[in-house]
mmCIF file with all atom_site columns, C-alpha atoms and ligand atoms in Angstrom:
data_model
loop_
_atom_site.group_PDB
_atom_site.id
_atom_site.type_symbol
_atom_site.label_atom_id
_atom_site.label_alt_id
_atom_site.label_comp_id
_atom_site.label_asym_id
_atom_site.label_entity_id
_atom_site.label_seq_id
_atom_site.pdbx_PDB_ins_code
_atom_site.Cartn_x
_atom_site.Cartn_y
_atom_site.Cartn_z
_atom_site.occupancy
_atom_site.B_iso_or_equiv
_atom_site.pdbx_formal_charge
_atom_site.auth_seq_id
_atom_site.auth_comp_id
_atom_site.auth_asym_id
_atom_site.auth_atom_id
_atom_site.pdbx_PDB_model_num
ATOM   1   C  CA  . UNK A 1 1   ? -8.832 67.820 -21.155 1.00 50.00 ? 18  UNK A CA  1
ATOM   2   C  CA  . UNK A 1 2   ? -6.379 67.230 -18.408 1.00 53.00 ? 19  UNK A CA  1
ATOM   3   C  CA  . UNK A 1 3   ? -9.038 65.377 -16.477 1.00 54.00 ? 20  UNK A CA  1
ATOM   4   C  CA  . UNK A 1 4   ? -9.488 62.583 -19.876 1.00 52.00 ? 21  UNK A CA  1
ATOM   5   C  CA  . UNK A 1 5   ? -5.899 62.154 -19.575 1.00 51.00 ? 22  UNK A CA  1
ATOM   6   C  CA  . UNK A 1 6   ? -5.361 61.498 -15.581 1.00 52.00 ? 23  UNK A CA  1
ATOM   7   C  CA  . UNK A 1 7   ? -8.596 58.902 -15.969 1.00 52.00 ? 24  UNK A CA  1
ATOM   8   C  CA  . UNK A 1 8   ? -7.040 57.226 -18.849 1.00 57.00 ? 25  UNK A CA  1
ATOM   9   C  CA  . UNK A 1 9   ? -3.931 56.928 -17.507 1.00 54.00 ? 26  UNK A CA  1
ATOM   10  C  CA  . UNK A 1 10  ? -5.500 55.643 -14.048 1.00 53.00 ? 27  UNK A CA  1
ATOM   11  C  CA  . UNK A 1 11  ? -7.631 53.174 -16.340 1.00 59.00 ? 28  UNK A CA  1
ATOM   12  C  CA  . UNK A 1 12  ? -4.249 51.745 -17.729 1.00 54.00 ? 29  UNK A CA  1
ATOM   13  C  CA  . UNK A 1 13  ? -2.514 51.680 -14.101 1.00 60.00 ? 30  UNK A CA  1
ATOM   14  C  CA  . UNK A 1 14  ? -5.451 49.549 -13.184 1.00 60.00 ? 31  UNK A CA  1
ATOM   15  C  CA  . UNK A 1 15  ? -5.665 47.224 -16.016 1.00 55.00 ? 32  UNK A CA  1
ATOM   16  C  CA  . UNK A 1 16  ? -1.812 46.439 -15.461 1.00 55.00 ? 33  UNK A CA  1
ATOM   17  C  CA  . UNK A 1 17  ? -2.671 45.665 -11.831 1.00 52.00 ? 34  UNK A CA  1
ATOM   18  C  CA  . UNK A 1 18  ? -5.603 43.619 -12.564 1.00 62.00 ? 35  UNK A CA  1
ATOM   19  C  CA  . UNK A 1 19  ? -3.350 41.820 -15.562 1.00 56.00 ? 36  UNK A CA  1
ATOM   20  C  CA  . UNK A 1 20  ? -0.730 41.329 -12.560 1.00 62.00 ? 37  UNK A CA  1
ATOM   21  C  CA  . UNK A 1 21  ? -3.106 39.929 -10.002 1.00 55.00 ? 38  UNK A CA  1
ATOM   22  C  CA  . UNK A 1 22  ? -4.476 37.601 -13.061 1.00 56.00 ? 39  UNK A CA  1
ATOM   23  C  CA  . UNK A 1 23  ? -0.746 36.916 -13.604 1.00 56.00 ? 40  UNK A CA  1
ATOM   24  C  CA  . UNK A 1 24  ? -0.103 36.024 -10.044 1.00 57.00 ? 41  UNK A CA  1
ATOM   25  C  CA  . UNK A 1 25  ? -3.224 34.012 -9.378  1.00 47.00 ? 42  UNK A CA  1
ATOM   26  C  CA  . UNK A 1 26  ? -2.217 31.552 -12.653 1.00 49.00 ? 43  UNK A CA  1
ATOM   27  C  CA  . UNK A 1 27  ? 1.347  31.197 -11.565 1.00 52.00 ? 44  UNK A CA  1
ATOM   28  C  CA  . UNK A 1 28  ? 0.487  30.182 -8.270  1.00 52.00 ? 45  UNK A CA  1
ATOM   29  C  CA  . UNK A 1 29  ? -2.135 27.765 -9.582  1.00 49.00 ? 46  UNK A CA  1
ATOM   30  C  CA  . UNK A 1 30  ? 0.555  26.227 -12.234 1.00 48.00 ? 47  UNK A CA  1
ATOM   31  C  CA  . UNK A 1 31  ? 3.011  25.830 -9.299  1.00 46.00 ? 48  UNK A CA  1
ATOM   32  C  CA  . UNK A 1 32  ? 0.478  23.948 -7.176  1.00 46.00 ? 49  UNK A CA  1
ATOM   33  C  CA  . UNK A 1 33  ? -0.446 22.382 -10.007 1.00 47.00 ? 50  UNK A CA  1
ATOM   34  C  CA  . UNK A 1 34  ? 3.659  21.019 -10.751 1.00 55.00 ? 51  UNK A CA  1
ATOM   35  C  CA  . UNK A 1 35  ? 4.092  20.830 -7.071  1.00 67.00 ? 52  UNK A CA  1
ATOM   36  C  CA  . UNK A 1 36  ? 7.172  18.485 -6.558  1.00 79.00 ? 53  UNK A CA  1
ATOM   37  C  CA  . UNK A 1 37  ? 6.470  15.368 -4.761  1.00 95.00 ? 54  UNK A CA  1
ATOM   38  C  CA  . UNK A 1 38  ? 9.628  14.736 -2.453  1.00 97.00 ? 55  UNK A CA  1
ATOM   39  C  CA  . UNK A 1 39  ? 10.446 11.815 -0.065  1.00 98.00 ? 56  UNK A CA  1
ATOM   40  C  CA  . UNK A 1 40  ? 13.272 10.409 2.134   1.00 98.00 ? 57  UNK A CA  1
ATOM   41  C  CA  . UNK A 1 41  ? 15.250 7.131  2.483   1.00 98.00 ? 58  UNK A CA  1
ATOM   42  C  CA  . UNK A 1 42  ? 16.828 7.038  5.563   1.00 98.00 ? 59  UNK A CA  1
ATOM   43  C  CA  . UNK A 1 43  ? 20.278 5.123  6.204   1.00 98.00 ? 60  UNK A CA  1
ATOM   44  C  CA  . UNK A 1 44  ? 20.497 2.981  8.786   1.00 98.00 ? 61  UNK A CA  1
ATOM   45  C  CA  . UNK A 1 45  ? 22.434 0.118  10.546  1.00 98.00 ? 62  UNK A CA  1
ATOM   46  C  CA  . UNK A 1 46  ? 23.809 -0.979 6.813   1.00 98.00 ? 63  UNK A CA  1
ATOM   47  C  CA  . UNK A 1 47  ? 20.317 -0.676 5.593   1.00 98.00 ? 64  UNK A CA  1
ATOM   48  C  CA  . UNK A 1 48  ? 18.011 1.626  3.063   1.00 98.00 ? 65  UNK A CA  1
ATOM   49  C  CA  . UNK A 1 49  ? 14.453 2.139  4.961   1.00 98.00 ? 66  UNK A CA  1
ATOM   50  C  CA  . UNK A 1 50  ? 12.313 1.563  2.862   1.00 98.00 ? 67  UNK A CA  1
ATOM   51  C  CA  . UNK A 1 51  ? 14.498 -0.356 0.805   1.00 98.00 ? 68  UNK A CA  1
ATOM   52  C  CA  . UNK A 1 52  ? 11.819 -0.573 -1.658  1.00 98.00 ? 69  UNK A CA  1
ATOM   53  C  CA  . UNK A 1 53  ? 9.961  2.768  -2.958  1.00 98.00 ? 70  UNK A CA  1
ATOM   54  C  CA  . UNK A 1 54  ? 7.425  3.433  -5.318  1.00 98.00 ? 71  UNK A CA  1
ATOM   55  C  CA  . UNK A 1 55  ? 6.869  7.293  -6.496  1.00 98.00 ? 72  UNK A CA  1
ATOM   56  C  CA  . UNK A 1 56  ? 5.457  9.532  -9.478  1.00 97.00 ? 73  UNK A CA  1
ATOM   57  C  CA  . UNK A 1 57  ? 7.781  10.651 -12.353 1.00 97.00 ? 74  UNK A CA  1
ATOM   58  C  CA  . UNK A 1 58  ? 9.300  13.990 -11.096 1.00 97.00 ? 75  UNK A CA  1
ATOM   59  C  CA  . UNK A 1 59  ? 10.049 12.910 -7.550  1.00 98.00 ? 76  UNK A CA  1
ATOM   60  C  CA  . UNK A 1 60  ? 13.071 13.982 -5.307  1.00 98.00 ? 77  UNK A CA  1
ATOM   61  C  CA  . UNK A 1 61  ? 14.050 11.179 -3.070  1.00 98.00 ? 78  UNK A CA  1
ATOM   62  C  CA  . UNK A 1 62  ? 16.930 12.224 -0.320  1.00 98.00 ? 79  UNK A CA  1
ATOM   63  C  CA  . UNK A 1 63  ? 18.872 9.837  1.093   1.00 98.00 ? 80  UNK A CA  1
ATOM   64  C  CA  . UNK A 1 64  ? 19.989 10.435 4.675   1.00 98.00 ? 81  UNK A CA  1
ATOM   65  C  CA  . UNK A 1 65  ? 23.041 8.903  6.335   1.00 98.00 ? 82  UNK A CA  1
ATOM   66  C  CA  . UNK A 1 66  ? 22.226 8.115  10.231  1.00 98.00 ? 83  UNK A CA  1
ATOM   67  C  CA  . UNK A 1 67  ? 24.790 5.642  10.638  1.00 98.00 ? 84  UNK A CA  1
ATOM   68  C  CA  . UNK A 1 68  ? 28.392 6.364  12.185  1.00 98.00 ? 85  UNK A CA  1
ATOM   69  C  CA  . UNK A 1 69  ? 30.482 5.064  8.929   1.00 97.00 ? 86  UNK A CA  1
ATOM   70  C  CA  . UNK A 1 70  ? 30.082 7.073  5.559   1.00 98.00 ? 87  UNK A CA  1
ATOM   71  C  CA  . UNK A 1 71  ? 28.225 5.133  2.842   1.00 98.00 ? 88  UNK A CA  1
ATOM   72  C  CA  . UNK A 1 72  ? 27.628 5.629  -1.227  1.00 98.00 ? 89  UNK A CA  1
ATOM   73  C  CA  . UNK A 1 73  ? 24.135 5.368  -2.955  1.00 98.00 ? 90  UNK A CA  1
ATOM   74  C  CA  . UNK A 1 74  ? 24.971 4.086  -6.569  1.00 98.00 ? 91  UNK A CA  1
ATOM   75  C  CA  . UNK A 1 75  ? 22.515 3.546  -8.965  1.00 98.00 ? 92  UNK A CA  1
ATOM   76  C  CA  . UNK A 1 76  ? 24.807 2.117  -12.279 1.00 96.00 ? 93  UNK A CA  1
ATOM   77  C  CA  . UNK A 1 77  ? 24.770 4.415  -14.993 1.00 95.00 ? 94  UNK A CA  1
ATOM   78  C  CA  . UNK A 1 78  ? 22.186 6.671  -13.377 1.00 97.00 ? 95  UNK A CA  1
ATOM   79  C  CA  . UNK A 1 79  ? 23.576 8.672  -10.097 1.00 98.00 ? 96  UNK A CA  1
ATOM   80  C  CA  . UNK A 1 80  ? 26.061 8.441  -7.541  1.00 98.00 ? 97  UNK A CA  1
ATOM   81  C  CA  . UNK A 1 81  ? 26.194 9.922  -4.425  1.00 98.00 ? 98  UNK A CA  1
ATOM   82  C  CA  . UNK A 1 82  ? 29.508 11.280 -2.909  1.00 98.00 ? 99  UNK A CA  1
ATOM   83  C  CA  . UNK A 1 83  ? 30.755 9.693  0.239   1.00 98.00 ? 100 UNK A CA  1
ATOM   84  C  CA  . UNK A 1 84  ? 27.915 10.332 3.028   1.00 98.00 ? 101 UNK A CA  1
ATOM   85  C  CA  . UNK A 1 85  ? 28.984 11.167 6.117   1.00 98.00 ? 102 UNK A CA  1
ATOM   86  C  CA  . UNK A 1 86  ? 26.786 10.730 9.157   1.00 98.00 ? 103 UNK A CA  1
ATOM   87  C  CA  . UNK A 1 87  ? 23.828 13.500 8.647   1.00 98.00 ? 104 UNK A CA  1
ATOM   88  C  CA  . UNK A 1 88  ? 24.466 13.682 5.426   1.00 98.00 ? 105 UNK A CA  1
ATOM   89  C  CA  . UNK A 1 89  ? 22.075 13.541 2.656   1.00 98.00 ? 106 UNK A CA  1
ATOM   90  C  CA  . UNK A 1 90  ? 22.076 13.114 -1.057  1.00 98.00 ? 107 UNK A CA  1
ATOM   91  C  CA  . UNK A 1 91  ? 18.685 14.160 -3.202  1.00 98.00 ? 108 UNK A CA  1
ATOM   92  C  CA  . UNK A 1 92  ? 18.488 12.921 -6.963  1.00 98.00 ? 109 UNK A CA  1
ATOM   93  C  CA  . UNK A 1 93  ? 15.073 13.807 -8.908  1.00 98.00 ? 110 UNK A CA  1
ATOM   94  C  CA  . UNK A 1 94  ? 13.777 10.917 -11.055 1.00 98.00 ? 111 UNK A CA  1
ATOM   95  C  CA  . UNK A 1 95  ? 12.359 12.872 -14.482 1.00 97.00 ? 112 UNK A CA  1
ATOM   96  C  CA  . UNK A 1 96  ? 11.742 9.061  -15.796 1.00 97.00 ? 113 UNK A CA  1
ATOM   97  C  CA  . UNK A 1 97  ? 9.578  6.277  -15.135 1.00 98.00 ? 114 UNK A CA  1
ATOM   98  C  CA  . UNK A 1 98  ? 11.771 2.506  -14.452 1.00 97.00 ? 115 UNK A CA  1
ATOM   99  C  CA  . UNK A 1 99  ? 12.652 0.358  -11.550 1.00 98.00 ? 116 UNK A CA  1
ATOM   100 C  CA  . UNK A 1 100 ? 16.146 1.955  -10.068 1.00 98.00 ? 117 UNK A CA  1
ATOM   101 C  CA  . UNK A 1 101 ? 17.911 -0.751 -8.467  1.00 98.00 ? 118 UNK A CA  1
ATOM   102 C  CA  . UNK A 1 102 ? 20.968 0.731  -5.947  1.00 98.00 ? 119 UNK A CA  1
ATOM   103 C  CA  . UNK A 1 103 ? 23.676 -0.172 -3.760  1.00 98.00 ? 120 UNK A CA  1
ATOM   104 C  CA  . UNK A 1 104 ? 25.935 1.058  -1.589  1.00 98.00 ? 121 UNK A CA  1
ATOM   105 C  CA  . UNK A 1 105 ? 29.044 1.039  -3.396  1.00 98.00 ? 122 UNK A CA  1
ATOM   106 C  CA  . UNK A 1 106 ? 31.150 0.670  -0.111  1.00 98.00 ? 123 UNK A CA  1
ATOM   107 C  CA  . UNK A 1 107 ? 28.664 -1.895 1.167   1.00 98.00 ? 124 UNK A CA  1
ATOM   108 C  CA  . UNK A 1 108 ? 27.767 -3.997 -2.029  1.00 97.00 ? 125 UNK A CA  1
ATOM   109 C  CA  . UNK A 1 109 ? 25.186 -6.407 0.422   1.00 98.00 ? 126 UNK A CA  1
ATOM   110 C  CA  . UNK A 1 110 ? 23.318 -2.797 1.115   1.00 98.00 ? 127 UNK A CA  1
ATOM   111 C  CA  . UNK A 1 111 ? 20.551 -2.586 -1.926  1.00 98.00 ? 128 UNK A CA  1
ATOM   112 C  CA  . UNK A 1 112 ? 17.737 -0.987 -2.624  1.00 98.00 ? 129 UNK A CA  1
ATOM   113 C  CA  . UNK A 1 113 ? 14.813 -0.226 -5.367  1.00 98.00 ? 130 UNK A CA  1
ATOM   114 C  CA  . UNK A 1 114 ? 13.019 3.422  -6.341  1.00 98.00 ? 131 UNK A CA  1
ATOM   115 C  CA  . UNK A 1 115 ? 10.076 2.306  -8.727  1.00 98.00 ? 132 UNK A CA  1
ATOM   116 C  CA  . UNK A 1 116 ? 9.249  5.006  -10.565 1.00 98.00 ? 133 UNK A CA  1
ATOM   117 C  CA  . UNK A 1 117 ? 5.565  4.632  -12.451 1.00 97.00 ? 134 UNK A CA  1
HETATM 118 CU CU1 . CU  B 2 .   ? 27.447 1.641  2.858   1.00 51.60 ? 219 CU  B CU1 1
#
C-alpha cells in the first residue's frame, strides 16, 4: 500500500518535470522564434551613418552620439530623443512598417531615413 502511493507520487513528480522541460524547450523556441532584430546608427561629424536604413517591423535601432557637441534625433510626431551627449545613445523600437524620415532638431541640415518594410 505505501509502496502504490510513493510510485504514484514519484510518477506525478516526473510528469511535472517532463511538463517543465516541455515548457522550457517551447519557450526557448518562441523566443528564438520573436528574437528582436536590433541595429545601430552611429553619429558622426554632423552626420547619421547610414543615413538611410532599411529593417523588419519590430526592430530597435540605437542611435549613438560620437561627436563632441550634443545632438537630437527627431522623427515628427513619432520619437524624440533627449539631448545626446557624446557616448550617448538613444534606442526607439519601430512596431510599424513606413519610411521614418529624421533630423537633428539642433542641426536641421542633419537627416536621415529608417524604412521599415
Ligand atoms: Cu545635431
Amino acid at each position: 500500500m505505501m509502496m502504490s502511493v510513493t510510485l504514484r507520487s514519484l510518477d506525478v513528480r516526473s510528469l511535472g518535470i517532463r511538463l517543465a522541460v516541455a515548457a522550457a524547450i517551447l519557450l526557448q523556441l518562441g523566443g528564438a522564434h520573436a528574437h528582436a532584430e536590433e541595429t545601430n546608427v552611429m553619429i558622426d561629424n554632423f552626420t547619421f551613418e547610414p543615413a538611410q536604413l532599411t529593417v523588419k517591423v519590430g526592430t530597435t535601432v540605437t542611435w549613438k552620439n560620437r561627436d563632441d557637441i550634443p545632438h537630437i534625433v527627431v522623427s515628427a510626431g513619432k520619437f524624440r530623443s533627449k539631448a545626446l551627449d557624446t557616448d550617448d545613445s538613444y534606442s526607439f523600437t519601430f512596431t510599424a512598417a513606413g519610411d521614418y524620415k529624421y533630423f537633428c532638431s539642433l542641426h536641421p541640415h542633419m537627416t536621415g531615413m529608417i524604412k521599415v518594410e
